[in-house]
Amino acid sequence: MADNSSMTGGGTLLHFGERFYIVQLLVLIFLCINLLLIVTLFSKVYFYTTMRYILFTVTLLSDTLILFITDVMFIFSYSQVKMPIALCVPVYIVVVVYTFVTPLTLTAMTLECYVAICMPLRHGELCTSRRAVHCVLIIHGLSFVPLTLILSIFFASAPTSLYSEHRICSMDIFVYLRWQDNAKMAVYQLYFFVMSATIIFSYIKIMKAAKKAVSGENNKSSRRALGRVTLHGFHLLSCLILLWCPFMETAALQTDFKLFLNVRYFNYIVFNLTPRCLSPLIYGLRDEKVFLALKQNVPFQFHFGQNSVQIKKI
């Protein structure tokens, strides 16, 4: 979950044209998949009146926005397009805020699973569509806290003349002093510690509920919830690894510049692009209601024979 600078910082990122076109192809495919899922979730009233699917939609919208913006920044960086630093500030605001929105929303979805399994009698009361909207507002408010801290330190320490300088728009330019980077990382680590602890706590509680479940239906619901929480955990883990990518890239740069370029490219594809599409796609396909609605919205029809492989839904 770093500042998505894995492929957008610096002016000499890629020297191989084929890598540029590979990235553009992947981004196009991932954007199409995410947009298809978003259209699907807005196609049924049930999806935007149920807390679980409201939060899922927020995750998709956040990831899609980040995919688009970081790809535009990547194109500008590859093309050596420079702009005033003042124009990079709005871009930086959106990137940082929505980089936090995704893992915070995953945490909220995990808590919804916990309430559904461990507090079923209160689920209808606590997980209404109105509370989901309040939850989304709180998530965005919490996402602005790290941004406010980072920009406040930057504005207080950077000279006024810096804003008129023309540079390639990257996230690195907003870390003017080394201690700013340390402070930023400390805030990021704190957020991820709290979110990781919440997901682990929910997973343990749901696992205990699954073991205590007497009826087959309760046990099945608990195991479905465990599957969802596990997926949220892997998605969150990919965000956490992305936070550590700058450290790996710095170590690679000290060793060999070509290795640095390869590591940066690998990190961008594996920890930035891929999780923002595959995790939501897997979650959508493994949800029975989303899967059935998705079949109706794809531009071609699926035909499943009796011997075809069935997708396991959780």
CSV table of C-alpha atoms in Angstrom, one decimal:
chain,number,residue,atom,x,y,z
A,1,MET,CA,0.0,0.0,0.0
A,2,ALA,CA,2.8,2.4,-0.4
A,3,ASP,CA,2.4,5.5,-2.4
A,4,ASN,CA,2.1,3.5,-5.6
A,5,SER,CA,5.5,4.8,-6.6
A,6,SER,CA,6.6,1.3,-7.6
A,7,MET,CA,6.5,2.3,-11.2
A,8,THR,CA,5.8,6.0,-11.2
A,9,GLY,CA,8.8,7.5,-9.5
A,10,GLY,CA,11.9,8.7,-11.3
A,11,GLY,CA,12.6,9.5,-14.9
A,12,THR,CA,14.4,6.4,-16.1
A,13,LEU,CA,12.0,3.7,-15.0
A,14,LEU,CA,11.8,1.6,-18.1
A,15,HIS,CA,14.0,1.2,-21.2
A,16,PHE,CA,12.1,-1.7,-22.7
A,17,GLY,CA,9.0,-0.7,-24.8
A,18,GLU,CA,7.5,-4.2,-24.5
A,19,ARG,CA,7.1,-3.7,-20.7
A,20,PHE,CA,5.2,-0.5,-21.3
A,21,TYR,CA,2.7,-2.3,-23.6
A,22,ILE,CA,2.4,-5.3,-21.2
A,23,VAL,CA,1.4,-2.9,-18.4
A,24,GLN,CA,-1.1,-1.1,-20.6
A,25,LEU,CA,-2.7,-4.4,-21.7
A,26,LEU,CA,-3.0,-5.6,-18.1
A,27,VAL,CA,-4.4,-2.3,-17.0
A,28,LEU,CA,-7.0,-2.4,-19.8
A,29,ILE,CA,-8.0,-6.0,-18.9
A,30,PHE,CA,-8.2,-5.3,-15.2
A,31,LEU,CA,-10.2,-2.1,-15.7
A,32,CYS,CA,-12.7,-3.9,-17.9
A,33,ILE,CA,-13.1,-6.6,-15.3
A,34,ASN,CA,-13.6,-4.2,-12.5
A,35,LEU,CA,-16.0,-2.1,-14.5
A,36,LEU,CA,-18.0,-5.2,-15.3
A,37,LEU,CA,-18.3,-6.0,-11.6
A,38,ILE,CA,-19.3,-2.5,-10.8
A,39,VAL,CA,-22.0,-2.5,-13.4
A,40,THR,CA,-23.2,-5.8,-12.1
A,41,LEU,CA,-23.4,-4.5,-8.5
A,42,PHE,CA,-25.4,-1.5,-9.6
A,43,SER,CA,-27.8,-3.7,-11.7
A,44,LYS,CA,-29.7,-5.1,-8.7
A,45,VAL,CA,-31.4,-3.1,-5.9
A,46,TYR,CA,-30.3,-5.8,-3.4
A,47,PHE,CA,-26.6,-5.0,-4.0
A,48,TYR,CA,-26.8,-1.3,-3.1
A,49,THR,CA,-29.1,-1.8,-0.2
A,50,THR,CA,-27.0,-4.5,1.6
A,51,MET,CA,-24.0,-3.5,3.6
A,52,ARG,CA,-21.7,-6.3,2.4
A,53,TYR,CA,-22.2,-5.4,-1.2
A,54,ILE,CA,-22.1,-1.6,-0.6
A,55,LEU,CA,-18.6,-2.1,0.9
A,56,PHE,CA,-17.6,-4.4,-1.9
A,57,THR,CA,-18.6,-1.8,-4.4
A,58,VAL,CA,-16.6,0.8,-2.5
A,59,THR,CA,-13.5,-1.5,-2.8
A,60,LEU,CA,-14.1,-1.9,-6.5
A,61,LEU,CA,-14.5,1.8,-7.1
A,62,SER,CA,-11.4,2.6,-5.0
A,63,ASP,CA,-9.2,0.0,-6.8
A,64,THR,CA,-10.4,1.1,-10.2
A,65,LEU,CA,-9.7,4.7,-9.5
A,66,ILE,CA,-6.2,3.9,-8.3
A,67,LEU,CA,-5.5,1.7,-11.3
A,68,PHE,CA,-6.5,4.5,-13.7
A,69,ILE,CA,-4.6,7.2,-11.9
A,70,THR,CA,-1.4,5.3,-11.4
A,71,ASP,CA,-1.4,4.1,-15.0
A,72,VAL,CA,-1.7,7.8,-16.2
A,73,MET,CA,1.2,8.7,-13.9
A,74,PHE,CA,3.1,5.7,-15.3
A,75,ILE,CA,2.5,6.9,-18.9
A,76,PHE,CA,3.6,10.5,-18.0
A,77,SER,CA,6.7,9.1,-16.3
A,78,TYR,CA,7.5,6.8,-19.3
A,79,SER,CA,7.0,9.7,-21.7
A,80,GLN,CA,9.1,12.1,-19.5
A,81,VAL,CA,6.2,14.5,-19.1
A,82,LYS,CA,6.9,17.1,-16.4
A,83,MET,CA,4.5,19.4,-14.6
A,84,PRO,CA,4.5,21.9,-11.7
A,85,ILE,CA,4.6,20.2,-8.3
A,86,ALA,CA,1.5,22.2,-7.3
A,87,LEU,CA,-0.4,20.2,-10.0
A,88,CYS,CA,0.8,16.9,-8.5
A,89,VAL,CA,-0.8,17.7,-5.1
A,90,PRO,CA,-4.4,16.9,-6.1
A,91,VAL,CA,-3.2,13.6,-7.7
A,92,TYR,CA,-1.2,12.8,-4.5
A,93,ILE,CA,-4.3,13.5,-2.4
A,94,VAL,CA,-6.5,11.1,-4.4
A,95,VAL,CA,-3.8,8.3,-4.5
A,96,VAL,CA,-3.1,8.4,-0.8
A,97,VAL,CA,-6.7,8.6,0.3
A,98,TYR,CA,-7.9,5.8,-1.9
A,99,THR,CA,-4.8,3.7,-1.2
A,100,PHE,CA,-6.1,3.6,2.4
A,101,VAL,CA,-9.8,3.3,1.5
A,102,THR,CA,-9.3,-0.2,0.1
A,103,PRO,CA,-7.8,-1.9,3.2
A,104,LEU,CA,-10.0,0.0,5.6
A,105,THR,CA,-13.1,-1.2,3.6
A,106,LEU,CA,-11.7,-4.8,3.6
A,107,THR,CA,-11.5,-4.5,7.4
A,108,ALA,CA,-15.1,-3.3,7.6
A,109,MET,CA,-16.2,-6.2,5.4
A,110,THR,CA,-14.4,-8.5,7.8
A,111,LEU,CA,-16.3,-7.0,10.8
A,112,GLU,CA,-19.6,-7.5,8.9
A,113,CYS,CA,-18.7,-11.2,8.5
A,114,TYR,CA,-17.9,-11.3,12.2
A,115,VAL,CA,-21.2,-9.8,13.2
A,116,ALA,CA,-23.2,-12.0,10.8
A,117,ILE,CA,-21.7,-15.2,12.3
A,118,CYS,CA,-20.9,-14.4,15.9
A,119,MET,CA,-23.8,-11.9,16.6
A,120,PRO,CA,-26.6,-13.1,14.2
A,121,LEU,CA,-29.4,-11.6,16.2
A,122,ARG,CA,-27.9,-8.1,16.0
A,123,HIS,CA,-26.8,-8.4,12.3
A,124,GLY,CA,-30.0,-6.9,11.0
A,125,GLU,CA,-29.7,-4.0,13.4
A,126,LEU,CA,-26.0,-3.2,13.0
A,127,CYS,CA,-25.5,-3.9,9.3
A,128,THR,CA,-28.2,-1.7,7.6
A,129,SER,CA,-27.7,0.2,4.4
A,130,ARG,CA,-27.8,3.5,6.4
A,131,ARG,CA,-25.0,2.3,8.7
A,132,ALA,CA,-23.1,1.2,5.6
A,133,VAL,CA,-23.1,4.8,4.3
A,134,HIS,CA,-21.9,6.0,7.7
A,135,CYS,CA,-19.2,3.4,7.6
A,136,VAL,CA,-18.1,4.6,4.2
A,137,LEU,CA,-17.9,8.2,5.4
A,138,ILE,CA,-15.8,7.1,8.5
A,139,ILE,CA,-13.5,5.1,6.2
A,140,HIS,CA,-12.9,8.2,4.1
A,141,GLY,CA,-12.3,10.3,7.2
A,142,LEU,CA,-9.7,7.8,8.5
A,143,SER,CA,-8.1,7.8,5.1
A,144,PHE,CA,-7.5,11.5,5.2
A,145,VAL,CA,-5.6,11.4,8.5
A,146,PRO,CA,-2.3,10.1,7.1
A,147,LEU,CA,-2.6,12.4,4.1
A,148,THR,CA,-3.1,15.4,6.4
A,149,LEU,CA,-0.1,14.5,8.5
A,150,ILE,CA,2.1,14.0,5.4
A,151,LEU,CA,1.1,17.1,3.6
A,152,SER,CA,1.3,19.2,6.7
A,153,ILE,CA,4.9,18.2,7.2
A,154,PHE,CA,5.7,18.7,3.6
A,155,PHE,CA,4.1,22.2,3.4
A,156,ALA,CA,5.9,23.2,6.6
A,157,SER,CA,9.3,22.1,5.4
A,158,ALA,CA,9.4,22.6,1.7
A,159,PRO,CA,10.4,26.0,0.3
A,160,THR,CA,7.8,28.0,-1.6
A,161,SER,CA,9.9,27.9,-4.8
A,162,LEU,CA,9.5,24.2,-4.9
A,163,TYR,CA,5.9,24.4,-5.9
A,164,SER,CA,6.7,26.1,-9.2
A,165,GLU,CA,9.4,23.6,-10.2
A,166,HIS,CA,8.6,21.2,-13.1
A,167,ARG,CA,9.2,17.6,-12.3
A,168,ILE,CA,7.8,14.2,-13.2
A,169,CYS,CA,4.8,13.7,-10.9
A,170,SER,CA,5.7,10.9,-8.5
A,171,MET,CA,5.0,10.2,-4.9
A,172,ASP,CA,8.6,10.6,-3.9
A,173,ILE,CA,8.7,14.3,-4.4
A,174,PHE,CA,6.4,14.8,-1.3
A,175,VAL,CA,9.0,13.4,1.0
A,176,TYR,CA,11.3,16.4,1.3
A,177,LEU,CA,13.4,15.2,4.3
A,178,ARG,CA,14.4,11.7,5.3
A,179,TRP,CA,12.6,11.9,8.7
A,180,GLN,CA,9.4,12.6,6.8
A,181,ASP,CA,9.6,9.2,5.2
A,182,ASN,CA,10.2,7.6,8.6
A,183,ALA,CA,7.1,9.4,10.0
A,184,LYS,CA,5.0,8.4,7.0
A,185,MET,CA,6.1,4.7,7.3
A,186,ALA,CA,5.3,4.8,11.0
A,187,VAL,CA,1.7,5.9,10.4
A,188,TYR,CA,1.3,3.4,7.6
A,189,GLN,CA,2.6,0.6,9.8
A,190,LEU,CA,0.2,1.6,12.7
A,191,TYR,CA,-2.8,1.5,10.4
A,192,PHE,CA,-1.9,-1.9,9.0
A,193,PHE,CA,-1.2,-3.3,12.5
A,194,VAL,CA,-4.7,-2.3,13.6
A,195,MET,CA,-6.3,-3.6,10.4
A,196,SER,CA,-4.4,-6.9,10.5
A,197,ALA,CA,-5.2,-7.4,14.2
A,198,THR,CA,-8.9,-6.8,13.4
A,199,ILE,CA,-8.9,-9.4,10.6
A,200,ILE,CA,-7.0,-12.0,12.7
A,201,PHE,CA,-9.4,-11.4,15.7
A,202,SER,CA,-12.4,-11.8,13.4
A,203,TYR,CA,-11.0,-15.0,11.8
A,204,ILE,CA,-10.4,-16.6,15.2
A,205,LYS,CA,-13.9,-15.8,16.4
A,206,ILE,CA,-15.5,-17.1,13.3
A,207,MET,CA,-13.4,-20.2,13.4
A,208,LYS,CA,-14.6,-20.9,16.9
A,209,ALA,CA,-18.2,-20.3,15.9
A,210,ALA,CA,-17.7,-22.7,13.0
A,211,LYS,CA,-16.5,-25.4,15.4
A,212,LYS,CA,-19.4,-24.9,17.8
A,213,ALA,CA,-22.0,-24.8,15.0
A,214,VAL,CA,-24.5,-27.7,15.5
A,215,SER,CA,-26.7,-27.5,12.4
A,216,GLY,CA,-25.2,-28.1,9.0
A,217,GLU,CA,-26.5,-24.7,7.7
A,218,ASN,CA,-24.8,-22.7,10.5
A,219,ASN,CA,-21.6,-24.6,9.9
A,220,LYS,CA,-21.8,-23.9,6.2
A,221,SER,CA,-22.4,-20.2,6.8
A,222,SER,CA,-19.4,-20.0,9.1
A,223,ARG,CA,-17.1,-21.7,6.6
A,224,ARG,CA,-18.3,-19.3,3.9
A,225,ALA,CA,-17.5,-16.4,6.2
A,226,LEU,CA,-14.1,-17.9,6.9
A,227,GLY,CA,-13.4,-18.0,3.2
A,228,ARG,CA,-14.3,-14.4,2.8
A,229,VAL,CA,-12.2,-13.3,5.7
A,230,THR,CA,-9.3,-15.3,4.4
A,231,LEU,CA,-9.6,-13.6,1.0
A,232,HIS,CA,-9.8,-10.2,2.7
A,233,GLY,CA,-6.6,-11.1,4.6
A,234,PHE,CA,-4.7,-12.0,1.5
A,235,HIS,CA,-5.9,-8.8,-0.2
A,236,LEU,CA,-4.7,-6.8,2.9
A,237,LEU,CA,-1.4,-8.7,2.9
A,238,SER,CA,-0.8,-7.6,-0.7
A,239,CYS,CA,-1.4,-4.0,0.4
A,240,LEU,CA,1.1,-4.5,3.2
A,241,ILE,CA,3.8,-6.0,0.9
A,242,LEU,CA,3.3,-3.0,-1.4
A,243,LEU,CA,4.2,-0.8,1.5
A,244,TRP,CA,7.5,-2.6,1.9
A,245,CYS,CA,8.3,-2.5,-1.9
A,246,PRO,CA,10.3,0.8,-1.7
A,247,PHE,CA,12.7,-0.8,0.8
A,248,MET,CA,13.2,-3.8,-1.6
A,249,GLU,CA,13.8,-1.4,-4.5
A,250,THR,CA,16.3,0.7,-2.5
A,251,ALA,CA,18.3,-2.4,-1.7
A,252,ALA,CA,18.2,-3.5,-5.3
A,253,LEU,CA,19.3,0.0,-6.5
A,254,GLN,CA,22.3,-0.2,-4.3
A,255,THR,CA,23.3,-3.5,-5.9
A,256,ASP,CA,22.6,-3.0,-9.6
A,257,PHE,CA,20.5,-0.5,-11.6
A,258,LYS,CA,19.1,-3.2,-14.0
A,259,LEU,CA,18.1,-5.3,-11.0
A,260,PHE,CA,16.4,-2.2,-9.6
A,261,LEU,CA,14.3,-1.8,-12.8
A,262,ASN,CA,13.4,-5.5,-12.8
A,263,VAL,CA,12.3,-5.4,-9.1
A,264,ARG,CA,10.3,-2.3,-9.6
A,265,TYR,CA,8.5,-3.7,-12.6
A,266,PHE,CA,7.8,-7.0,-10.8
A,267,ASN,CA,6.5,-5.2,-7.7
A,268,TYR,CA,4.2,-3.0,-9.8
A,269,ILE,CA,2.7,-6.0,-11.6
A,270,VAL,CA,2.4,-8.4,-8.7
A,271,PHE,CA,1.6,-6.2,-5.7
A,272,ASN,CA,-0.1,-3.2,-7.3
A,273,LEU,CA,-2.0,-4.2,-10.5
A,274,THR,CA,-2.9,-7.8,-9.9
A,275,PRO,CA,-4.4,-7.7,-6.4
A,276,ARG,CA,-6.6,-4.8,-7.4
A,277,CYS,CA,-8.4,-7.0,-10.0
A,278,LEU,CA,-8.0,-10.7,-9.0
A,279,SER,CA,-9.1,-10.4,-5.4
A,280,PRO,CA,-12.3,-8.6,-6.2
A,281,LEU,CA,-12.9,-10.9,-9.1
A,282,ILE,CA,-12.4,-14.0,-7.0
A,283,TYR,CA,-14.6,-12.6,-4.3
A,284,GLY,CA,-17.4,-11.8,-6.8
A,285,LEU,CA,-17.2,-15.2,-8.5
A,286,ARG,CA,-17.3,-17.0,-5.1
A,287,ASP,CA,-20.4,-15.1,-4.0
A,288,GLU,CA,-23.5,-16.8,-5.4
A,289,LYS,CA,-25.6,-13.7,-5.9
A,290,VAL,CA,-22.9,-11.7,-7.6
A,291,PHE,CA,-22.0,-14.7,-9.8
A,292,LEU,CA,-25.5,-15.1,-11.0
A,293,ALA,CA,-25.9,-11.4,-11.7
A,294,LEU,CA,-22.5,-11.4,-13.4
A,295,LYS,CA,-23.7,-14.1,-15.8
A,296,GLN,CA,-26.5,-11.9,-16.9
A,297,ASN,CA,-24.3,-8.9,-17.6
A,298,VAL,CA,-21.4,-10.5,-19.5
A,299,PRO,CA,-21.5,-9.8,-23.3
A,300,PHE,CA,-21.7,-13.6,-23.9
A,301,GLN,CA,-23.6,-16.4,-22.3
A,302,PHE,CA,-22.1,-19.1,-20.1
A,303,HIS,CA,-23.3,-22.6,-20.7
A,304,PHE,CA,-22.6,-25.1,-17.9
A,305,GLY,CA,-23.1,-28.8,-18.6
A,306,GLN,CA,-23.5,-31.4,-16.0
A,307,ASN,CA,-19.9,-32.4,-16.2
A,308,SER,CA,-18.5,-28.8,-16.1
A,309,VAL,CA,-16.5,-27.6,-13.2
A,310,GLN,CA,-18.6,-25.8,-10.7
A,311,ILE,CA,-17.3,-22.8,-8.9
A,312,LYS,CA,-17.2,-23.2,-5.2
A,313,LYS,CA,-19.1,-20.4,-3.6
A,314,ILE,CA,-18.4,-19.1,-0.1
